Amino acid sequence: MVQQISVFAENTKGAMRRITDAIREADVNIIALVTNDSAEFGIVRMIVDDSEKAAKALKDAGYQVHCDDVLGVEMDDTPGGLNAVLKAIEDSNTNIDYLYISYDRTRSMPIAIIHTQELPELEECLTYNHFHIFNE
């Protein structure tokens, strides 16, 4: 499992740059990032190489930050790679809340970042189905 940081930010000009500036100043590298927005606020979810350091830097910069565990699973970099992961998840009857795709630069593999309330069950299912679990 990996630690995901969620940052709640106003949907204004320069908001993303201010977030990434706080992370840059803390000398933390962003591994994966996805944003969801509404008219006034957005949620920036990210995986970084030092989640404690990044969370502290963001909190010190005045952001509301939430950290939680997610599962990163490698998938084939071919058509149907994500579908194979989703098929295993569906067969296990595990519900996922959301997912996004990143890339493990060390192993040169795409990674599905998955949030679920059933993390231990999902990890067991994917390991049983011979998927490699990504760790920070």
mmCIF file of N, CA, C and O in Angstrom, residues 26 38 64 69 78 88 99 105 113 115 133 136:
data_model
loop_
_atom_site.group_PDB
_atom_site.id
_atom_site.type_symbol
_atom_site.label_atom_id
_atom_site.label_comp_id
_atom_site.label_asym_id
_atom_site.label_seq_id
_atom_site.Cartn_x
_atom_site.Cartn_y
_atom_site.Cartn_z
ATOM 1 N N ALA A 26 9.815 21.736 -0.205
ATOM 2 C CA ALA A 26 10.081 20.666 0.767
ATOM 3 C C ALA A 26 10.986 19.582 0.166
ATOM 4 O O ALA A 26 11.309 18.614 0.845
ATOM 5 N N SER A 38 -14.737 21.386 -8.550
ATOM 6 C CA SER A 38 -16.110 21.873 -8.585
ATOM 7 C C SER A 38 -15.993 23.361 -8.869
ATOM 8 O O SER A 38 -14.904 23.860 -9.136
ATOM 9 N N GLN A 64 -5.689 22.410 3.803
ATOM 10 C CA GLN A 64 -6.319 21.305 4.515
ATOM 11 C C GLN A 64 -5.865 20.038 3.797
ATOM 12 O O GLN A 64 -6.068 19.887 2.583
ATOM 13 N N ASP A 69 -4.429 5.512 2.933
ATOM 14 C CA ASP A 69 -3.787 4.451 2.170
ATOM 15 C C ASP A 69 -4.575 4.159 0.905
ATOM 16 O O ASP A 69 -5.814 4.176 0.905
ATOM 17 N N THR A 78 -0.191 -2.645 -22.290
ATOM 18 C CA THR A 78 -0.753 -3.135 -23.546
ATOM 19 C C THR A 78 -2.252 -2.866 -23.540
ATOM 20 O O THR A 78 -2.835 -2.641 -22.466
ATOM 21 N N ALA A 88 -10.075 -8.872 -12.375
ATOM 22 C CA ALA A 88 -9.725 -9.559 -11.120
ATOM 23 C C ALA A 88 -10.467 -8.935 -9.946
ATOM 24 O O ALA A 88 -10.953 -9.647 -9.062
ATOM 25 N N LEU A 99 -10.110 5.316 -9.124
ATOM 26 C CA LEU A 99 -8.751 4.957 -9.498
ATOM 27 C C LEU A 99 -8.207 5.971 -10.476
ATOM 28 O O LEU A 99 -8.962 6.693 -11.128
ATOM 29 N N ARG A 105 8.494 4.836 -12.657
ATOM 30 C CA ARG A 105 9.669 5.138 -13.476
ATOM 31 C C ARG A 105 10.806 4.156 -13.236
ATOM 32 O O ARG A 105 11.609 3.903 -14.122
ATOM 33 N N ILE A 113 -3.636 3.334 -9.403
ATOM 34 C CA ILE A 113 -3.761 3.736 -8.008
ATOM 35 C C ILE A 113 -5.239 3.593 -7.659
ATOM 36 O O ILE A 113 -6.090 4.226 -8.290
ATOM 37 N N HIS A 115 -8.400 3.417 -4.755
ATOM 38 C CA HIS A 115 -8.924 3.704 -3.415
ATOM 39 C C HIS A 115 -10.163 2.844 -3.191
ATOM 40 O O HIS A 115 -11.058 2.786 -4.037
ATOM 41 N N ILE A 133 2.173 -5.587 -6.506
ATOM 42 C CA ILE A 133 1.711 -4.428 -5.740
ATOM 43 C C ILE A 133 2.847 -3.422 -5.634
ATOM 44 O O ILE A 133 3.976 -3.773 -5.280
ATOM 45 N N GLU A 136 5.767 2.520 -2.014
ATOM 46 C CA GLU A 136 6.583 3.729 -2.091
ATOM 47 C C GLU A 136 8.045 3.394 -1.927
ATOM 48 O O GLU A 136 8.444 2.560 -1.178
#
